[in-house]
Coordinates of C-alpha atoms and ligand atoms in Angstrom, one line a residue:
M1 CA 43.4 127.2 69.3
L2 CA 43.9 130.0 66.7
D3 CA 40.5 130.3 64.5
I4 CA 42.8 130.5 61.2
K5 CA 40.8 132.1 58.3
I6 CA 42.2 131.0 55.0
T7 CA 42.0 133.1 51.7
R8 CA 43.6 130.8 48.8
T9 CA 45.0 133.1 46.0
A10 CA 43.3 133.1 42.3
A11 CA 46.4 133.3 40.7
P12 CA 49.0 130.4 42.1
K13 CA 52.5 130.7 40.6
A14 CA 54.3 128.1 38.5
K15 CA 56.1 125.8 40.8
P16 CA 59.7 125.6 40.1
E17 CA 60.5 123.2 37.1
D18 CA 64.3 122.1 38.5
E19 CA 64.6 121.8 41.8
T20 CA 68.4 121.2 41.9
K21 CA 68.5 125.0 40.9
L22 CA 66.3 126.2 43.9
G23 CA 69.0 127.6 45.9
F24 CA 68.2 128.9 49.3
G25 CA 65.4 131.5 50.2
K26 CA 64.9 133.1 46.7
K27 CA 61.8 131.7 45.6
F28 CA 58.6 132.5 47.4
T29 CA 55.2 130.0 47.8
D30 CA 51.7 131.3 47.4
H31 CA 50.5 131.9 50.8
M32 CA 51.2 133.6 54.0
F33 CA 50.3 133.6 57.6
V34 CA 49.3 137.0 58.8
M35 CA 48.6 137.9 62.3
E36 CA 48.4 141.3 64.2
Y37 CA 48.8 142.5 67.9
E38 CA 47.4 145.6 69.8
K39 CA 48.0 146.8 72.9
G40 CA 44.9 145.8 74.7
I41 CA 43.4 143.4 72.3
G42 CA 46.2 141.0 72.1
W43 CA 46.9 138.7 69.0
H44 CA 44.2 138.5 66.5
N45 CA 42.7 138.2 63.1
P46 CA 45.0 134.8 62.3
R47 CA 44.9 134.4 58.4
I48 CA 46.4 132.8 55.9
E49 CA 46.3 134.5 52.6
P50 CA 47.8 135.4 49.4
Y51 CA 51.8 136.1 49.2
A52 CA 52.1 139.6 48.8
P53 CA 54.2 143.1 50.4
F54 CA 53.0 144.6 53.5
Q55 CA 51.9 148.5 53.4
L56 CA 54.1 149.8 56.5
D57 CA 54.2 153.5 57.3
P58 CA 58.1 155.1 56.8
A59 CA 57.7 155.7 60.3
C60 CA 57.1 152.2 61.1
V61 CA 59.1 151.4 64.6
V62 CA 60.8 148.2 62.7
F63 CA 62.8 150.3 60.5
H64 CA 64.4 152.6 62.6
Y65 CA 64.7 150.5 65.8
A66 CA 65.2 147.2 64.8
Q67 CA 62.5 145.4 67.4
E68 CA 62.4 142.1 65.4
I69 CA 62.5 138.8 65.5
F70 CA 62.4 135.5 63.5
E71 CA 63.0 131.6 63.5
G72 CA 64.4 129.1 60.9
M73 CA 62.7 125.7 60.0
K74 CA 62.2 123.5 57.6
A75 CA 59.5 121.0 56.3
Y76 CA 60.4 117.8 54.7
R77 CA 58.8 115.0 52.1
T78 CA 59.3 111.5 52.8
A79 CA 59.2 108.9 50.2
D80 CA 55.5 108.3 50.9
D81 CA 54.5 112.2 50.6
T82 CA 54.4 112.6 54.5
I83 CA 55.0 116.2 55.0
Q84 CA 56.9 116.7 58.3
L85 CA 58.6 119.0 60.8
F86 CA 61.7 118.9 62.9
R87 CA 60.8 119.5 66.6
P88 CA 58.7 122.6 65.9
E89 CA 57.7 123.3 69.7
V90 CA 61.5 123.7 70.3
N91 CA 61.8 126.8 67.7
A92 CA 58.1 128.2 69.4
A93 CA 59.6 128.1 72.8
R94 CA 63.3 129.7 71.6
M95 CA 60.7 132.6 69.9
Q96 CA 59.2 133.4 73.0
D97 CA 62.7 133.9 74.9
S98 CA 63.4 136.2 71.9
S99 CA 60.4 137.9 72.3
D100 CA 60.9 138.5 76.0
R101 CA 64.5 139.8 75.6
L102 CA 63.3 142.4 73.0
C103 CA 59.9 143.1 74.6
I104 CA 57.6 141.7 72.3
P105 CA 54.5 140.1 73.7
P106 CA 54.7 136.1 73.1
I107 CA 53.1 134.1 71.2
P108 CA 51.6 130.6 72.8
V109 CA 53.6 127.7 71.6
E110 CA 50.8 125.7 70.2
D111 CA 49.5 128.7 68.5
Y112 CA 52.9 129.2 67.1
V113 CA 52.8 125.6 65.8
Q114 CA 49.5 125.4 64.5
A115 CA 50.4 128.3 62.3
V116 CA 53.0 126.9 60.5
K117 CA 51.6 123.7 60.0
A118 CA 48.5 125.4 58.8
L119 CA 50.7 127.2 56.3
V120 CA 52.5 124.0 55.5
D121 CA 49.2 122.0 55.3
V122 CA 48.0 125.1 52.4
E123 CA 51.5 124.7 50.9
R124 CA 52.3 121.3 50.8
D125 CA 52.5 121.0 47.3
W126 CA 55.5 123.3 47.7
V127 CA 57.6 120.8 49.7
P128 CA 60.1 120.0 47.4
H129 CA 60.4 116.2 45.9
T130 CA 63.9 116.0 45.2
D131 CA 66.7 114.2 47.7
G132 CA 67.7 116.9 50.3
A133 CA 65.4 119.7 49.3
S134 CA 63.1 121.2 51.8
L135 CA 60.8 123.4 52.3
Y136 CA 62.6 126.4 54.5
I137 CA 60.1 128.2 57.0
R138 CA 60.3 131.7 58.2
P139 CA 58.6 132.7 61.0
F140 CA 59.1 136.4 62.0
V141 CA 57.5 139.2 64.2
F142 CA 57.9 143.1 63.8
A143 CA 57.2 146.2 65.6
T144 CA 54.7 148.4 63.5
D145 CA 54.0 151.3 65.8
V146 CA 54.3 154.4 63.7
G147 CA 56.7 157.4 65.2
L148 CA 60.3 157.9 66.2
G149 CA 60.0 158.0 70.0
V150 CA 62.0 154.8 71.2
H151 CA 59.8 152.6 73.6
A152 CA 58.2 149.3 73.1
S153 CA 55.9 149.0 70.2
H154 CA 52.2 148.5 70.6
H155 CA 51.4 147.1 67.5
Y156 CA 53.2 144.0 65.8
I157 CA 52.6 141.9 62.8
F158 CA 53.6 137.9 63.0
S159 CA 54.3 136.6 60.0
I160 CA 55.2 133.1 58.2
I161 CA 56.7 132.7 54.4
C162 CA 57.9 129.7 53.0
S163 CA 60.6 129.4 50.4
P164 CA 61.3 126.0 48.7
S165 CA 65.3 125.7 48.9
G166 CA 67.7 123.2 47.3
A167 CA 69.7 120.7 49.3
Y168 CA 72.4 122.4 51.1
Y169 CA 75.1 120.0 49.7
A170 CA 74.2 119.8 46.0
E171 CA 77.9 118.9 45.1
G172 CA 78.5 117.0 48.2
I173 CA 79.8 117.9 51.5
N174 CA 82.6 120.1 51.3
P175 CA 84.4 121.1 54.3
V176 CA 85.3 125.0 54.6
R177 CA 87.3 127.3 55.7
I178 CA 87.0 129.2 58.8
Y179 CA 88.2 132.9 60.4
V180 CA 88.3 133.2 63.7
E181 CA 87.2 137.3 64.2
D182 CA 89.4 139.0 66.5
E183 CA 88.4 142.3 65.9
Y184 CA 84.9 142.6 65.8
I185 CA 82.3 140.7 68.2
R186 CA 78.6 139.6 67.8
A187 CA 77.7 139.1 71.5
A188 CA 78.4 140.0 75.1
P189 CA 77.0 139.3 78.5
G190 CA 73.9 141.2 78.7
L191 CA 73.1 141.6 75.3
T192 CA 71.2 139.4 72.4
G193 CA 73.4 137.0 71.4
F194 CA 70.8 134.1 72.7
T195 CA 68.2 136.1 70.6
K196 CA 67.3 135.0 67.0
C197 CA 66.5 138.9 66.4
G198 CA 67.7 140.2 62.9
G199 CA 70.0 143.1 65.0
N200 CA 72.2 140.5 65.4
Y201 CA 72.6 139.6 61.8
A202 CA 73.4 143.5 61.0
A203 CA 75.9 143.8 63.5
S204 CA 77.9 140.9 62.1
I205 CA 77.9 141.4 58.1
K206 CA 80.9 143.5 58.3
A207 CA 82.9 140.6 59.6
G208 CA 81.5 138.1 57.4
E209 CA 82.3 140.1 54.2
L210 CA 85.7 140.8 55.0
A211 CA 86.2 137.0 55.7
A212 CA 84.3 136.2 52.7
Q213 CA 87.0 138.9 50.7
Q214 CA 89.8 136.5 52.2
G215 CA 88.2 133.3 50.7
Y216 CA 86.6 132.4 54.2
A217 CA 83.2 130.9 54.4
Q218 CA 82.4 132.1 57.8
V219 CA 83.5 133.8 60.8
L220 CA 84.0 132.4 64.2
W221 CA 82.8 134.5 66.8
L222 CA 85.0 134.7 70.4
D223 CA 83.6 135.9 73.2
G224 CA 82.8 139.6 73.3
V225 CA 84.6 140.3 76.6
E226 CA 88.2 138.8 76.6
K227 CA 88.3 137.5 73.0
K228 CA 89.5 134.5 74.4
Y229 CA 86.7 132.0 74.6
V230 CA 85.1 130.3 70.8
E231 CA 81.1 131.1 70.9
E232 CA 79.7 130.3 67.4
V233 CA 80.2 130.7 63.5
G234 CA 78.2 132.8 61.4
S235 CA 74.7 131.3 61.6
M236 CA 75.9 127.8 63.2
N237 CA 76.6 126.9 66.3
I238 CA 80.3 125.1 66.5
L239 CA 81.4 121.7 68.3
F240 CA 84.9 120.6 68.6
N241 CA 85.9 116.6 68.6
I242 CA 89.3 116.4 70.3
D243 CA 90.7 113.1 71.3
C244 CA 87.6 111.6 70.8
K245 CA 85.4 114.2 73.2
V246 CA 83.2 116.8 71.9
Y247 CA 83.2 120.5 73.4
N248 CA 81.2 123.4 72.8
A249 CA 80.0 126.6 74.1
A250 CA 77.6 126.5 76.8
C251 CA 74.3 128.2 75.5
E252 CA 74.5 131.0 78.3
G253 CA 73.2 134.1 77.2
T254 CA 75.9 134.9 74.6
V255 CA 75.3 131.7 72.3
L256 CA 72.1 131.4 70.2
P257 CA 70.5 127.9 71.7
G258 CA 70.8 125.9 67.9
V259 CA 67.8 123.1 68.1
T260 CA 70.2 121.3 65.9
R261 CA 73.0 121.9 68.5
R262 CA 70.7 120.2 71.1
S263 CA 69.6 117.5 68.8
C264 CA 73.3 116.6 68.1
I265 CA 74.3 116.6 71.7
E266 CA 71.7 114.0 72.3
L267 CA 72.6 111.8 69.6
L268 CA 76.1 112.1 70.4
Q269 CA 75.4 111.5 74.1
D270 CA 73.7 108.1 73.5
W271 CA 76.0 107.3 71.7
G272 CA 78.5 107.4 74.0
Y273 CA 80.7 110.2 73.5
E274 CA 81.4 112.5 76.4
V275 CA 79.9 116.2 75.2
V276 CA 81.6 119.1 77.1
E277 CA 79.6 122.3 77.4
G278 CA 81.9 125.1 79.0
K279 CA 84.7 127.7 78.1
I280 CA 86.7 126.4 75.5
A281 CA 90.0 129.0 74.6
I282 CA 90.8 129.2 71.1
A283 CA 94.6 128.9 71.9
D284 CA 93.8 125.5 73.3
I285 CA 91.8 124.3 70.2
M286 CA 94.9 126.1 67.8
Q287 CA 97.1 124.3 70.1
A288 CA 95.3 121.0 69.9
G289 CA 95.5 121.4 66.0
R290 CA 99.5 121.9 66.1
E291 CA 99.5 118.6 67.9
G292 CA 97.2 117.0 65.4
K293 CA 94.7 116.5 68.3
L294 CA 91.8 118.0 66.3
E295 CA 90.0 115.3 64.8
E296 CA 86.9 117.2 63.7
I297 CA 85.3 120.4 63.9
F298 CA 81.5 121.0 62.5
G299 CA 78.9 123.7 62.6
T300 CA 75.3 123.0 63.0
G301 CA 72.2 124.5 61.7
T302 CA 68.8 124.3 60.4
A303 CA 70.3 124.9 57.0
A304 CA 73.1 122.5 56.7
V305 CA 72.2 120.4 59.6
V306 CA 75.8 119.9 59.5
S307 CA 79.0 121.9 57.9
P308 CA 82.5 120.2 58.4
V309 CA 85.3 122.4 59.0
K310 CA 88.5 122.0 57.2
E311 CA 90.7 124.8 58.4
L312 CA 90.9 127.2 61.1
T313 CA 92.9 130.6 60.9
W314 CA 93.3 132.7 63.8
K315 CA 95.5 136.0 63.8
G316 CA 97.3 134.4 61.1
E317 CA 98.0 131.2 61.8
S318 CA 96.2 128.3 60.0
V319 CA 95.8 124.8 61.6
L320 CA 93.9 122.2 59.2
I321 CA 91.7 119.7 60.7
G322 CA 92.0 115.9 60.3
D323 CA 92.5 115.1 56.9
G324 CA 90.7 117.9 55.2
N325 CA 88.0 115.4 54.6
I326 CA 84.0 115.1 56.6
G327 CA 85.0 113.2 59.7
P328 CA 83.2 110.3 60.9
V329 CA 81.4 111.5 64.0
T330 CA 80.3 114.7 61.7
Q331 CA 79.2 112.3 58.7
K332 CA 77.4 109.9 61.3
L333 CA 75.5 113.1 62.8
Y334 CA 74.7 114.0 59.5
D335 CA 73.2 110.6 58.2
T336 CA 71.2 110.1 61.1
M337 CA 69.7 113.8 61.4
T338 CA 68.9 114.2 57.7
G339 CA 67.8 110.4 57.8
M340 CA 65.0 111.2 60.5
Q341 CA 64.1 114.3 58.9
W342 CA 63.2 112.9 55.7
G343 CA 61.8 109.9 57.1
K344 CA 64.3 107.3 55.9
L345 CA 65.1 106.4 59.4
P346 CA 62.6 105.7 62.3
D347 CA 61.9 108.4 64.7
T348 CA 63.9 107.4 67.7
K349 CA 63.6 110.2 69.6
G350 CA 60.1 111.6 69.2
W351 CA 61.6 114.3 67.4
I352 CA 59.1 114.2 64.1
S353 CA 55.6 116.0 63.9
V354 CA 53.7 115.1 61.1
V355 CA 51.9 117.7 59.2
E356 CA 48.3 116.3 59.2
K357 CA 46.2 117.5 55.8
V358 CA 43.2 119.6 57.3
Y359 CA 43.1 122.3 54.9
Ligands
PLP1 C1 69.8 129.8 63.7 C2 71.0 130.0 64.4 C3 71.6 129.0 64.7 C4 71.3 127.5 64.4 O1 70.0 127.0 64.6 P1 69.3 126.1 64.6 O2 68.3 125.8 65.5 O3 70.2 124.5 64.6 O4 68.8 126.2 63.2 C5 73.0 129.4 65.0 N1 73.4 130.2 65.4 C6 72.7 131.3 65.3 C7 73.4 132.8 65.2 C8 71.7 131.1 64.4 O5 70.9 132.4 64.1

């Protein structure tokens, strides 16, 4: 158990007036969680304090060598004003995997969950009331040693900030166009693809910008060795419904193991779908598209929950998916996941974790 010291702000900010105009990750709440690490002492001084800039030395390791990891979660408000999280311990465990790869000292799962719940409890009035809106939670850890030598830092900061965010689908669920990237890669065996580290994103921005210039919503990454097998999309995992079987890339080092992906797979299996995890060749996907067998494609991630795809372009050829609208499996997953998250459906899977009122 962390002994979290709480200092409340003397100058609370005004809550957003129009929750339909929040957007994503633009506004932040009144407080943040902070805890420091020093080699020989360990993680110490856990506290919740007024949201404020960090003061960091310009020679701080994170600025130069990107020793940094993060997580992404949401807090949801139910009709009876319960505030709840979705599988927080899975995010905590994943952050430990990211820590290990980036040589960052791990944070115990129960400490991570306690810290998230304490901050959300303090900020519970910031959890939006509007349908589909939620409090986005961003835990992150970064190296704070001062000096330009390349080594694992001896000092770190673990912080959590919260951002009230609008419904992802404020204008209804619009299927997106996806560009299959065949020049740049996101991950390769032995690298950091399975971790949520800022460096993965830094390396992916260029492909995303080029695709956006051509009107695509996201990039679909192929494997980094042969550029033959599909891996994932931007900040989402991706699943393919072909002939009533659901295919997706195995999470074996190069693909981020999404909590949403894992939950969708469990639901699909409960519903009797066959889910195949393995190597899926982009050539086979395109062929299925040409033959009209590509029933549905959808991305999965905490922000969107599911994001249907209507068009895929690879090496200049485009295939259209289904009739261009959200498909029945995608819709059912969306309804079931969001139903549980916002407390409209019973939590039959034990995935919901309530944020009790303590502070
Ligand atoms: C966070 C993330 C996902 C989705 O993970 P969730 O736990 O479902 O939110 C997928 N791919 C990448 C690269 C990510 O960073």
